[in-house]
């Protein structure tokens, strides 16, 4: 695969937002809960259109690209917000697809109408931004909508596709920012051990470990190991042995004690789990992506 064939706009946009000061965008949104006389703060998921830019390129029809920041704020602003950039037609497809598949849950949802002229006027952009935020906040409060493949494709399909292309080209340094953004985003939407979150985390660990310049492999590998302690999804367990084996090599390279991980692998082997001759975590994930 030629590197110039890979669409890199999503990755470049995500990298540009890495420099935004955390907590400097929008308001600190939180829900206060009183339990047994104690005041607790429950983090609240927030979608905010933080910028809009006009795209006028030779190979694309002129349009407005909206940057949506996804945060989960509590007592302090979310230190790791995620960002996506989408255009009006992307939001429209999300809305129409959800209405077709989940008419009851979408019955009362309105969507900004198309206009014949004035798509680039500040007033139109402002109204559309508010409509997009309301749509996403509604979708994520309804379980059926939140768990739908339609929403998953809207939120991460473009970035995940590009990351896979970079992985095929062995440009893991380019895939990592995309995969980390996907992981952060999905982890705000779902529980820590949700299958889509765990899969995104495994991809991130595999890429960080394959890139000699990455400094976060150990950090994300630690997170993955802790979360796997309570995972029972059979489809995810296929990655557990490769993850352990990756961590054994990683722990050794950074001077950490790898014996507990080796003992865990030996225990799995005694219980009849295949340990020897397994593909690496990266190989297992890429094989799954090609099915």
Coordinates of C-alpha atoms in Angstrom, one line a residue:
X1 CA 0.0 0.0 0.0
X2 CA 1.3 3.4 -0.9
X3 CA 1.4 5.9 1.9
X4 CA 0.0 8.7 -0.2
X5 CA -3.1 6.7 -0.7
X6 CA -4.0 6.9 2.9
X7 CA -6.4 9.7 3.8
X8 CA -4.7 11.5 6.7
X9 CA -7.1 14.4 7.4
X10 CA -8.7 12.8 10.4
X11 CA -5.3 12.0 12.0
X12 CA -4.0 15.6 11.4
X13 CA -7.2 17.1 12.8
X14 CA -6.9 15.0 16.0
X15 CA -3.2 15.9 16.5
X16 CA -4.1 19.6 16.1
X17 CA -6.5 19.3 19.0
X18 CA -4.0 17.6 21.3
X19 CA -2.6 21.1 22.1
X20 CA -5.9 22.5 23.3
X21 CA -5.6 23.3 27.1
X22 CA -7.7 20.8 29.0
X23 CA -10.8 22.3 30.5
X24 CA -10.5 25.5 28.5
X25 CA -13.3 24.7 26.1
X26 CA -17.0 24.9 27.2
X27 CA -18.4 24.7 30.7
X28 CA -17.7 22.2 33.4
X29 CA -20.9 20.1 33.3
X30 CA -21.8 17.8 36.1
X31 CA -24.8 16.2 37.8
X32 CA -25.1 16.4 41.5
X33 CA -26.5 13.4 43.4
X34 CA -27.4 13.4 47.1
X35 CA -27.1 10.0 48.8
X36 CA -27.5 9.4 52.5
X37 CA -26.8 13.1 53.1
X38 CA -23.6 13.1 51.1
X39 CA -23.2 15.2 48.0
X40 CA -21.6 13.3 45.1
X41 CA -20.8 14.4 41.6
X42 CA -21.6 12.0 38.7
X43 CA -19.7 12.7 35.5
X44 CA -21.9 13.8 32.7
X45 CA -21.3 13.0 29.0
X46 CA -21.2 16.2 27.0
X47 CA -21.0 16.8 23.2
X48 CA -20.0 20.3 22.2
X49 CA -19.4 21.7 18.7
X50 CA -16.3 23.7 19.4
X51 CA -15.4 24.9 15.9
X52 CA -16.6 25.0 12.3
X53 CA -14.5 25.5 9.2
X54 CA -15.3 25.9 5.6
X55 CA -13.7 23.3 3.4
X56 CA -13.3 24.3 -0.3
X57 CA -11.0 21.8 -2.0
X58 CA -10.8 20.8 -5.6
X59 CA -11.7 17.2 -4.9
X60 CA -14.6 18.0 -2.6
X61 CA -17.8 20.0 -2.8
X62 CA -17.6 23.1 -0.6
X63 CA -19.0 22.4 2.8
X64 CA -18.7 23.2 6.5
X65 CA -16.8 20.7 8.8
X66 CA -17.9 20.7 12.4
X67 CA -15.5 19.7 15.2
X68 CA -17.3 18.0 18.1
X69 CA -15.5 17.6 21.4
X70 CA -16.7 14.7 23.6
X71 CA -16.1 15.1 27.3
X72 CA -17.1 13.5 30.6
X73 CA -16.7 16.2 33.2
X74 CA -17.0 15.7 36.9
X75 CA -15.5 17.8 39.7
X76 CA -12.8 18.7 37.3
X77 CA -12.9 19.1 33.5
X78 CA -12.3 15.9 31.5
X79 CA -8.4 15.7 31.1
X80 CA -8.7 13.5 28.0
X81 CA -11.5 14.8 25.7
X82 CA -12.0 13.2 22.3
X83 CA -12.7 15.0 19.1
X84 CA -14.3 14.1 15.8
X85 CA -14.9 16.2 12.7
X86 CA -18.1 15.7 10.7
X87 CA -20.1 17.5 8.0
X88 CA -23.8 18.1 7.8
X89 CA -24.4 15.1 5.6
X90 CA -22.7 12.8 8.1
X91 CA -25.1 14.0 10.9
X92 CA -28.1 13.7 8.5
X93 CA -27.2 10.1 7.6
X94 CA -26.9 9.3 11.4
X95 CA -30.3 10.9 12.0
X96 CA -32.1 9.2 9.1
X97 CA -30.5 5.8 9.7
X98 CA -31.5 5.9 13.4
X99 CA -35.1 7.0 12.5
X100 CA -35.4 4.0 10.1
X101 CA -34.1 1.4 12.6
X102 CA -35.4 2.9 15.9
X103 CA -38.5 4.9 15.0
X104 CA -39.9 4.9 18.6
X105 CA -36.8 6.2 20.2
X106 CA -36.3 8.9 17.5
X107 CA -40.0 10.0 17.3
X108 CA -39.6 13.3 19.0
X109 CA -36.1 14.2 17.7
X110 CA -35.9 17.1 15.3
X111 CA -33.0 17.8 12.9
X112 CA -31.8 21.0 11.3
X113 CA -33.4 21.3 7.9
X114 CA -31.5 21.7 4.6
X115 CA -31.3 25.2 3.2
X116 CA -31.1 26.2 -0.5
X117 CA -28.8 29.2 0.3
X118 CA -26.8 30.4 3.3
X119 CA -25.1 27.1 4.4
X120 CA -22.0 29.1 5.3
X121 CA -23.8 31.9 7.2
X122 CA -22.9 32.2 10.9
X123 CA -26.5 31.9 12.0
X124 CA -27.1 28.7 10.1
X125 CA -23.9 27.2 11.4
X126 CA -24.8 28.1 15.0
X127 CA -28.3 26.6 14.7
X128 CA -27.0 23.5 13.1
X129 CA -24.3 23.1 15.8
X130 CA -27.0 23.3 18.5
X131 CA -29.1 20.7 16.7
X132 CA -26.1 18.3 16.3
X133 CA -25.3 18.6 20.0
X134 CA -29.0 17.8 21.0
X135 CA -29.1 14.9 18.6
X136 CA -25.9 13.3 20.0
X137 CA -27.0 13.9 23.6
X138 CA -30.4 12.3 23.0
X139 CA -28.8 9.3 21.2
X140 CA -26.5 8.6 24.1
X141 CA -29.2 8.6 26.7
X142 CA -31.2 5.9 24.9
X143 CA -29.6 2.4 25.5
X144 CA -30.7 1.0 22.1
X145 CA -29.4 4.0 20.2
X146 CA -26.2 4.2 22.3
X147 CA -25.4 0.5 21.6
X148 CA -26.3 0.6 17.9
X149 CA -23.8 0.0 15.1
X150 CA -25.1 3.1 13.4
X151 CA -23.8 5.3 16.2
X152 CA -20.5 3.4 16.5
X153 CA -19.8 3.9 12.8
X154 CA -20.6 7.6 13.0
X155 CA -18.3 8.1 16.0
X156 CA -15.3 6.1 15.0
X157 CA -15.7 4.4 11.6
X158 CA -13.7 7.0 9.7
X159 CA -10.8 7.2 12.2
X160 CA -10.7 3.4 12.7
X161 CA -10.6 2.8 9.0
X162 CA -7.7 5.2 8.6
X163 CA -5.9 3.7 11.5
X164 CA -6.2 0.2 10.0
X165 CA -4.7 1.6 6.8
X166 CA -1.7 3.0 8.7
X167 CA -1.3 -0.4 10.5
X168 CA -1.2 -2.2 7.1
X169 CA 1.5 0.2 6.0
X170 CA 3.3 -0.4 9.3
X171 CA 3.1 3.3 10.2
X172 CA 2.1 2.7 13.7
X173 CA 3.1 6.2 14.8
X174 CA 0.3 7.5 12.5
X175 CA -2.2 5.0 13.8
X176 CA -1.6 5.6 17.5
X177 CA -3.3 9.1 17.8
X178 CA -6.4 7.8 15.9
X179 CA -6.6 4.7 18.0
X180 CA -6.2 6.6 21.3
X181 CA -8.9 9.1 20.3
X182 CA -11.2 6.1 19.5
X183 CA -10.4 4.5 22.8
X184 CA -11.0 7.7 24.8
X185 CA -14.3 8.4 23.0
X186 CA -15.7 4.9 23.4
X187 CA -14.7 4.7 27.0
X188 CA -16.8 7.8 27.7
X189 CA -19.8 6.3 26.0
X190 CA -19.6 2.7 27.5
X191 CA -18.3 0.9 30.5
X192 CA -14.6 0.2 31.0
X193 CA -15.0 -3.5 30.0
X194 CA -17.5 -3.0 27.2
X195 CA -16.4 -5.2 24.1
X196 CA -15.9 -2.2 21.8
X197 CA -13.8 -0.4 24.5
X198 CA -11.7 -3.4 25.1
X199 CA -11.1 -4.0 21.4
X200 CA -10.1 -0.4 20.9
X201 CA -7.7 -0.7 23.9
X202 CA -6.1 -3.8 22.5
X203 CA -5.5 -2.2 19.2
X204 CA -3.9 0.8 20.9
X205 CA -1.6 -1.5 23.0
X206 CA -0.6 -3.4 20.0
X207 CA 0.3 -0.3 18.0
X208 CA 2.1 1.4 20.8
X209 CA 4.2 -1.7 21.4
X210 CA 5.0 -2.0 17.6
X211 CA 6.2 1.6 17.4
X212 CA 9.8 2.0 18.9
X213 CA 9.2 5.7 19.4
X214 CA 6.0 5.3 21.5
X215 CA 6.3 6.0 25.2
X216 CA 2.8 5.0 26.3
X217 CA 2.8 1.2 25.6
X218 CA 3.4 0.3 29.3
X219 CA 0.7 2.7 30.4
X220 CA -2.0 1.3 28.2
X221 CA -0.9 -2.3 28.7
X222 CA -1.3 -1.9 32.4
X223 CA -4.9 -0.6 31.8
X224 CA -5.7 -3.6 29.6
X225 CA -4.3 -6.1 32.1
X226 CA -6.4 -4.7 34.9
X227 CA -9.6 -4.7 32.8
X228 CA -9.1 -8.2 31.5
X229 CA -9.3 -9.5 35.1
X230 CA -13.1 -9.3 34.9
X231 CA -13.7 -9.9 31.2
X232 CA -15.8 -12.9 30.3
X233 CA -16.7 -12.1 26.7
X234 CA -15.5 -15.2 24.7
X235 CA -14.7 -13.1 21.6
X236 CA -12.4 -10.9 23.6
X237 CA -10.6 -13.7 25.4
X238 CA -8.9 -14.7 22.2
X239 CA -6.7 -11.6 22.7
X240 CA -5.9 -12.3 26.4
X241 CA -3.0 -14.7 25.8
X242 CA -1.3 -12.5 23.2
X243 CA -1.7 -9.6 25.5
X244 CA -0.1 -11.4 28.4
X245 CA 2.8 -12.5 26.1
X246 CA 3.2 -9.0 24.8
X247 CA 3.3 -7.7 28.4
X248 CA 6.0 -10.3 29.4
X249 CA 8.3 -8.9 26.7
X250 CA 7.4 -5.3 27.5
X251 CA 7.9 -5.8 31.3
X252 CA 11.3 -7.4 30.6
X253 CA 12.4 -4.5 28.3
X254 CA 11.6 -1.9 31.0
X255 CA 13.0 -3.8 33.9
X256 CA 9.7 -4.8 35.6
X257 CA 9.1 -8.2 37.2
X258 CA 7.6 -10.4 34.5
X259 CA 7.3 -13.5 36.7
X260 CA 3.6 -12.9 37.8
X261 CA 2.6 -12.7 34.1
X262 CA 4.6 -15.9 33.2
X263 CA 2.8 -17.6 36.1
X264 CA -0.5 -16.5 34.8
X265 CA 0.3 -18.0 31.4
X266 CA 1.4 -21.3 33.0
X267 CA -1.9 -21.4 34.9
X268 CA -3.8 -20.9 31.7
X269 CA -1.8 -23.7 30.0
X270 CA -2.5 -26.1 32.8
X271 CA -6.2 -25.4 32.4
X272 CA -6.1 -26.4 28.7
X273 CA -5.8 -22.9 27.1
X274 CA -3.5 -22.8 24.1
X275 CA -0.5 -20.7 25.0
X276 CA 2.3 -21.9 22.7
X277 CA 2.4 -20.9 19.1
X278 CA -0.2 -18.2 19.4
X279 CA -0.1 -15.1 17.1
X280 CA 1.1 -11.8 18.5
X281 CA -1.6 -9.4 19.6
X282 CA -1.0 -7.3 16.5
X283 CA -1.3 -10.3 14.3
X284 CA -4.5 -11.5 16.0
X285 CA -6.1 -8.1 15.6
X286 CA -5.2 -7.7 12.0
X287 CA -6.4 -11.2 11.2
X288 CA -9.7 -10.4 12.8
X289 CA -10.0 -7.2 10.7
X290 CA -9.5 -9.2 7.5
X291 CA -12.4 -11.6 8.2

